[in-house]
Amino acid sequence: MVSLSEDESRQAGTFRVRIPVRVYELDVQGHVNGAIYLQYSEHSRWECLRAAGVGQRALHARGVSPVRLEETLRYHRELRAGDEVTVSCGFVWDEGRTFQVRHEFRLDDGTLVAEVTGVGGMLDLRTRRLVADPGKHFRALATAPELLGL
């Protein structure tokens, strides 16, 4: 999986990562297996967090970790072996214990292939409960908070 340059990834204020489709990610119909789209979106999220200066170890040191609470995948077009897809990642902050993450999967010509939208939260690793204001933990660690919409 290939990350875009900082300039490329910050276009339109949304982080982007480029991912080549591999043969072993295909289903029996010859297109990308649905579970792989979720893996691509997960990769995009962690790459966005990494680019913003937020790492998993640093979050764990604070006693928290982001969790997925809900994800919706919407298909628009097939992806096949040899295709390369650019996956965006954009955070939308709510007023409570949750936030949204939106991903678009696009081909080089701009064709929308799929969308993944999700709801996440920040888990207190000790109490196993969601914390209030999850953005506060990302903001405290981020060197480029604008990548996270903070």
PDB file of C-alpha atoms in Angstrom, residues 29-150:
ATOM      1  CA  GLN A  29     -16.580 -13.180  -9.133  1.00  0.00           C
ATOM      2  CA  GLY A  30     -13.150 -11.651  -9.745  1.00  0.00           C
ATOM      3  CA  HIS A  31     -13.725  -8.362  -7.928  1.00  0.00           C
ATOM      4  CA  VAL A  32     -12.494  -7.130  -4.564  1.00  0.00           C
ATOM      5  CA  ASN A  33     -14.049  -8.989  -1.644  1.00  0.00           C
ATOM      6  CA  GLY A  34     -16.291  -6.776   0.488  1.00  0.00           C
ATOM      7  CA  ALA A  35     -14.228  -7.285   3.654  1.00  0.00           C
ATOM      8  CA  ILE A  36     -11.199  -5.846   1.851  1.00  0.00           C
ATOM      9  CA  TYR A  37     -12.932  -2.474   1.465  1.00  0.00           C
ATOM     10  CA  LEU A  38     -13.145  -2.328   5.257  1.00  0.00           C
ATOM     11  CA  GLN A  39      -9.450  -3.197   5.505  1.00  0.00           C
ATOM     12  CA  TYR A  40      -8.616  -0.451   3.007  1.00  0.00           C
ATOM     13  CA  SER A  41     -10.643   2.060   5.028  1.00  0.00           C
ATOM     14  CA  GLU A  42      -8.916   0.925   8.245  1.00  0.00           C
ATOM     15  CA  HIS A  43      -5.533   1.390   6.568  1.00  0.00           C
ATOM     16  CA  SER A  44      -6.566   4.851   5.398  1.00  0.00           C
ATOM     17  CA  ARG A  45      -7.644   5.839   8.939  1.00  0.00           C
ATOM     18  CA  TRP A  46      -4.394   4.712  10.563  1.00  0.00           C
ATOM     19  CA  GLU A  47      -2.299   6.331   7.831  1.00  0.00           C
ATOM     20  CA  CYS A  48      -4.238   9.566   8.366  1.00  0.00           C
ATOM     21  CA  LEU A  49      -3.663   9.372  12.117  1.00  0.00           C
ATOM     22  CA  ARG A  50       0.039   8.601  11.559  1.00  0.00           C
ATOM     23  CA  ALA A  51       0.408  11.558   9.179  1.00  0.00           C
ATOM     24  CA  ALA A  52      -1.279  13.744  11.797  1.00  0.00           C
ATOM     25  CA  GLY A  53       1.261  12.582  14.387  1.00  0.00           C
ATOM     26  CA  VAL A  54      -1.027  10.249  16.313  1.00  0.00           C
ATOM     27  CA  GLY A  55       0.256   6.721  16.880  1.00  0.00           C
ATOM     28  CA  GLN A  56      -1.296   3.669  18.447  1.00  0.00           C
ATOM     29  CA  ARG A  57       1.424   3.394  21.113  1.00  0.00           C
ATOM     30  CA  ALA A  58       0.967   7.016  22.146  1.00  0.00           C
ATOM     31  CA  LEU A  59      -2.787   6.526  22.433  1.00  0.00           C
ATOM     32  CA  HIS A  60      -2.296   3.391  24.525  1.00  0.00           C
ATOM     33  CA  ALA A  61       0.144   5.273  26.753  1.00  0.00           C
ATOM     34  CA  ARG A  62      -2.735   7.717  27.421  1.00  0.00           C
ATOM     35  CA  GLY A  63      -4.939   4.712  28.294  1.00  0.00           C
ATOM     36  CA  VAL A  64      -7.233   5.050  25.275  1.00  0.00           C
ATOM     37  CA  SER A  65      -7.769   3.528  21.864  1.00  0.00           C
ATOM     38  CA  PRO A  66     -10.136   4.395  18.997  1.00  0.00           C
ATOM     39  CA  VAL A  67     -12.889   1.875  18.306  1.00  0.00           C
ATOM     40  CA  ARG A  68     -15.322   1.341  15.459  1.00  0.00           C
ATOM     41  CA  LEU A  69     -18.944   1.247  16.525  1.00  0.00           C
ATOM     42  CA  GLU A  70     -20.660   1.095  13.142  1.00  0.00           C
ATOM     43  CA  GLU A  71     -19.670   0.938   9.462  1.00  0.00           C
ATOM     44  CA  THR A  72     -21.688   1.148   6.279  1.00  0.00           C
ATOM     45  CA  LEU A  73     -20.264   0.139   2.916  1.00  0.00           C
ATOM     46  CA  ARG A  74     -21.870   1.330  -0.300  1.00  0.00           C
ATOM     47  CA  TYR A  75     -20.674  -0.021  -3.650  1.00  0.00           C
ATOM     48  CA  HIS A  76     -20.749   2.005  -6.875  1.00  0.00           C
ATOM     49  CA  ARG A  77     -18.401   0.102  -9.216  1.00  0.00           C
ATOM     50  CA  GLU A  78     -16.256  -3.033  -9.228  1.00  0.00           C
ATOM     51  CA  LEU A  79     -12.596  -3.060  -8.351  1.00  0.00           C
ATOM     52  CA  ARG A  80     -10.483  -5.766 -10.000  1.00  0.00           C
ATOM     53  CA  ALA A  81      -6.905  -7.007  -9.765  1.00  0.00           C
ATOM     54  CA  GLY A  82      -4.474  -4.461 -11.173  1.00  0.00           C
ATOM     55  CA  ASP A  83      -6.703  -1.482 -10.372  1.00  0.00           C
ATOM     56  CA  GLU A  84      -5.336   1.195  -8.091  1.00  0.00           C
ATOM     57  CA  VAL A  85      -7.738   3.023  -5.838  1.00  0.00           C
ATOM     58  CA  THR A  86      -7.315   6.209  -3.848  1.00  0.00           C
ATOM     59  CA  VAL A  87      -9.025   6.033  -0.464  1.00  0.00           C
ATOM     60  CA  SER A  88      -9.855   9.252   1.353  1.00  0.00           C
ATOM     61  CA  CYS A  89     -10.307   9.667   5.081  1.00  0.00           C
ATOM     62  CA  GLY A  90     -12.198  12.526   6.679  1.00  0.00           C
ATOM     63  CA  PHE A  91     -13.204  12.923  10.316  1.00  0.00           C
ATOM     64  CA  VAL A  92     -16.407  14.672  11.367  1.00  0.00           C
ATOM     65  CA  TRP A  93     -16.611  15.555  15.041  1.00  0.00           C
ATOM     66  CA  ASP A  94     -19.844  15.331  16.972  1.00  0.00           C
ATOM     67  CA  GLU A  95     -20.619  16.905  20.336  1.00  0.00           C
ATOM     68  CA  GLY A  96     -20.611  13.701  22.334  1.00  0.00           C
ATOM     69  CA  ARG A  97     -18.669  10.495  22.748  1.00  0.00           C
ATOM     70  CA  THR A  98     -18.631   9.617  19.055  1.00  0.00           C
ATOM     71  CA  PHE A  99     -17.262  10.894  15.769  1.00  0.00           C
ATOM     72  CA  GLN A 100     -17.797   9.997  12.129  1.00  0.00           C
ATOM     73  CA  VAL A 101     -15.223   8.859   9.610  1.00  0.00           C
ATOM     74  CA  ARG A 102     -15.961   9.047   5.898  1.00  0.00           C
ATOM     75  CA  HIS A 103     -14.041   7.281   3.158  1.00  0.00           C
ATOM     76  CA  GLU A 104     -14.399   7.540  -0.604  1.00  0.00           C
ATOM     77  CA  PHE A 105     -12.740   5.054  -2.956  1.00  0.00           C
ATOM     78  CA  ARG A 106     -11.893   6.585  -6.337  1.00  0.00           C
ATOM     79  CA  LEU A 107     -10.083   5.512  -9.489  1.00  0.00           C
ATOM     80  CA  ASP A 108      -7.517   7.800 -11.123  1.00  0.00           C
ATOM     81  CA  ASP A 109     -10.174   9.267 -13.431  1.00  0.00           C
ATOM     82  CA  GLY A 110     -12.240  10.286 -10.398  1.00  0.00           C
ATOM     83  CA  THR A 111     -14.806   7.502 -10.713  1.00  0.00           C
ATOM     84  CA  LEU A 112     -16.414   6.796  -7.340  1.00  0.00           C
ATOM     85  CA  VAL A 113     -16.032   3.082  -6.614  1.00  0.00           C
ATOM     86  CA  ALA A 114     -17.317   2.811  -3.047  1.00  0.00           C
ATOM     87  CA  GLU A 115     -17.994   4.717   0.155  1.00  0.00           C
ATOM     88  CA  VAL A 116     -17.478   3.627   3.743  1.00  0.00           C
ATOM     89  CA  THR A 117     -18.997   5.718   6.493  1.00  0.00           C
ATOM     90  CA  GLY A 118     -18.570   4.886  10.112  1.00  0.00           C
ATOM     91  CA  VAL A 119     -19.107   5.919  13.673  1.00  0.00           C
ATOM     92  CA  GLY A 120     -16.234   5.678  16.095  1.00  0.00           C
ATOM     93  CA  GLY A 121     -15.424   6.452  19.658  1.00  0.00           C
ATOM     94  CA  MET A 122     -12.466   6.507  22.028  1.00  0.00           C
ATOM     95  CA  LEU A 123     -12.347   3.632  24.478  1.00  0.00           C
ATOM     96  CA  ASP A 124     -10.899   4.061  27.958  1.00  0.00           C
ATOM     97  CA  LEU A 125      -8.773   0.911  28.156  1.00  0.00           C
ATOM     98  CA  ARG A 126      -9.147   0.667  31.933  1.00  0.00           C
ATOM     99  CA  THR A 127     -12.922   1.139  32.308  1.00  0.00           C
ATOM    100  CA  ARG A 128     -13.805  -0.258  28.842  1.00  0.00           C
ATOM    101  CA  ARG A 129     -16.187   2.694  28.345  1.00  0.00           C
ATOM    102  CA  LEU A 130     -16.276   5.448  25.751  1.00  0.00           C
ATOM    103  CA  VAL A 131     -14.695   8.712  26.857  1.00  0.00           C
ATOM    104  CA  ALA A 132     -16.290  12.122  26.477  1.00  0.00           C
ATOM    105  CA  ASP A 133     -14.705  14.373  23.816  1.00  0.00           C
ATOM    106  CA  PRO A 134     -12.647  11.788  21.907  1.00  0.00           C
ATOM    107  CA  GLY A 135     -11.130  14.557  19.778  1.00  0.00           C
ATOM    108  CA  LYS A 136      -9.323  15.862  22.860  1.00  0.00           C
ATOM    109  CA  HIS A 137      -7.074  12.763  22.898  1.00  0.00           C
ATOM    110  CA  PHE A 138      -6.261  13.041  19.192  1.00  0.00           C
ATOM    111  CA  ARG A 139      -5.676  16.800  19.518  1.00  0.00           C
ATOM    112  CA  ALA A 140      -3.262  16.309  22.435  1.00  0.00           C
ATOM    113  CA  LEU A 141      -0.987  14.106  20.310  1.00  0.00           C
ATOM    114  CA  ALA A 142      -1.452  15.544  16.812  1.00  0.00           C
ATOM    115  CA  THR A 143       1.332  17.488  15.129  1.00  0.00           C
ATOM    116  CA  ALA A 144      -0.978  18.150  12.155  1.00  0.00           C
ATOM    117  CA  PRO A 145      -4.476  18.298  13.707  1.00  0.00           C
ATOM    118  CA  GLU A 146      -5.927  19.791  10.523  1.00  0.00           C
ATOM    119  CA  LEU A 147      -5.640  16.321   8.916  1.00  0.00           C
ATOM    120  CA  LEU A 148      -8.143  15.155  11.524  1.00  0.00           C
ATOM    121  CA  GLY A 149     -10.436  18.143  11.140  1.00  0.00           C
ATOM    122  CA  LEU A 150      -9.386  19.451  14.556  1.00  0.00           C
TER     123      LEU A 150
END
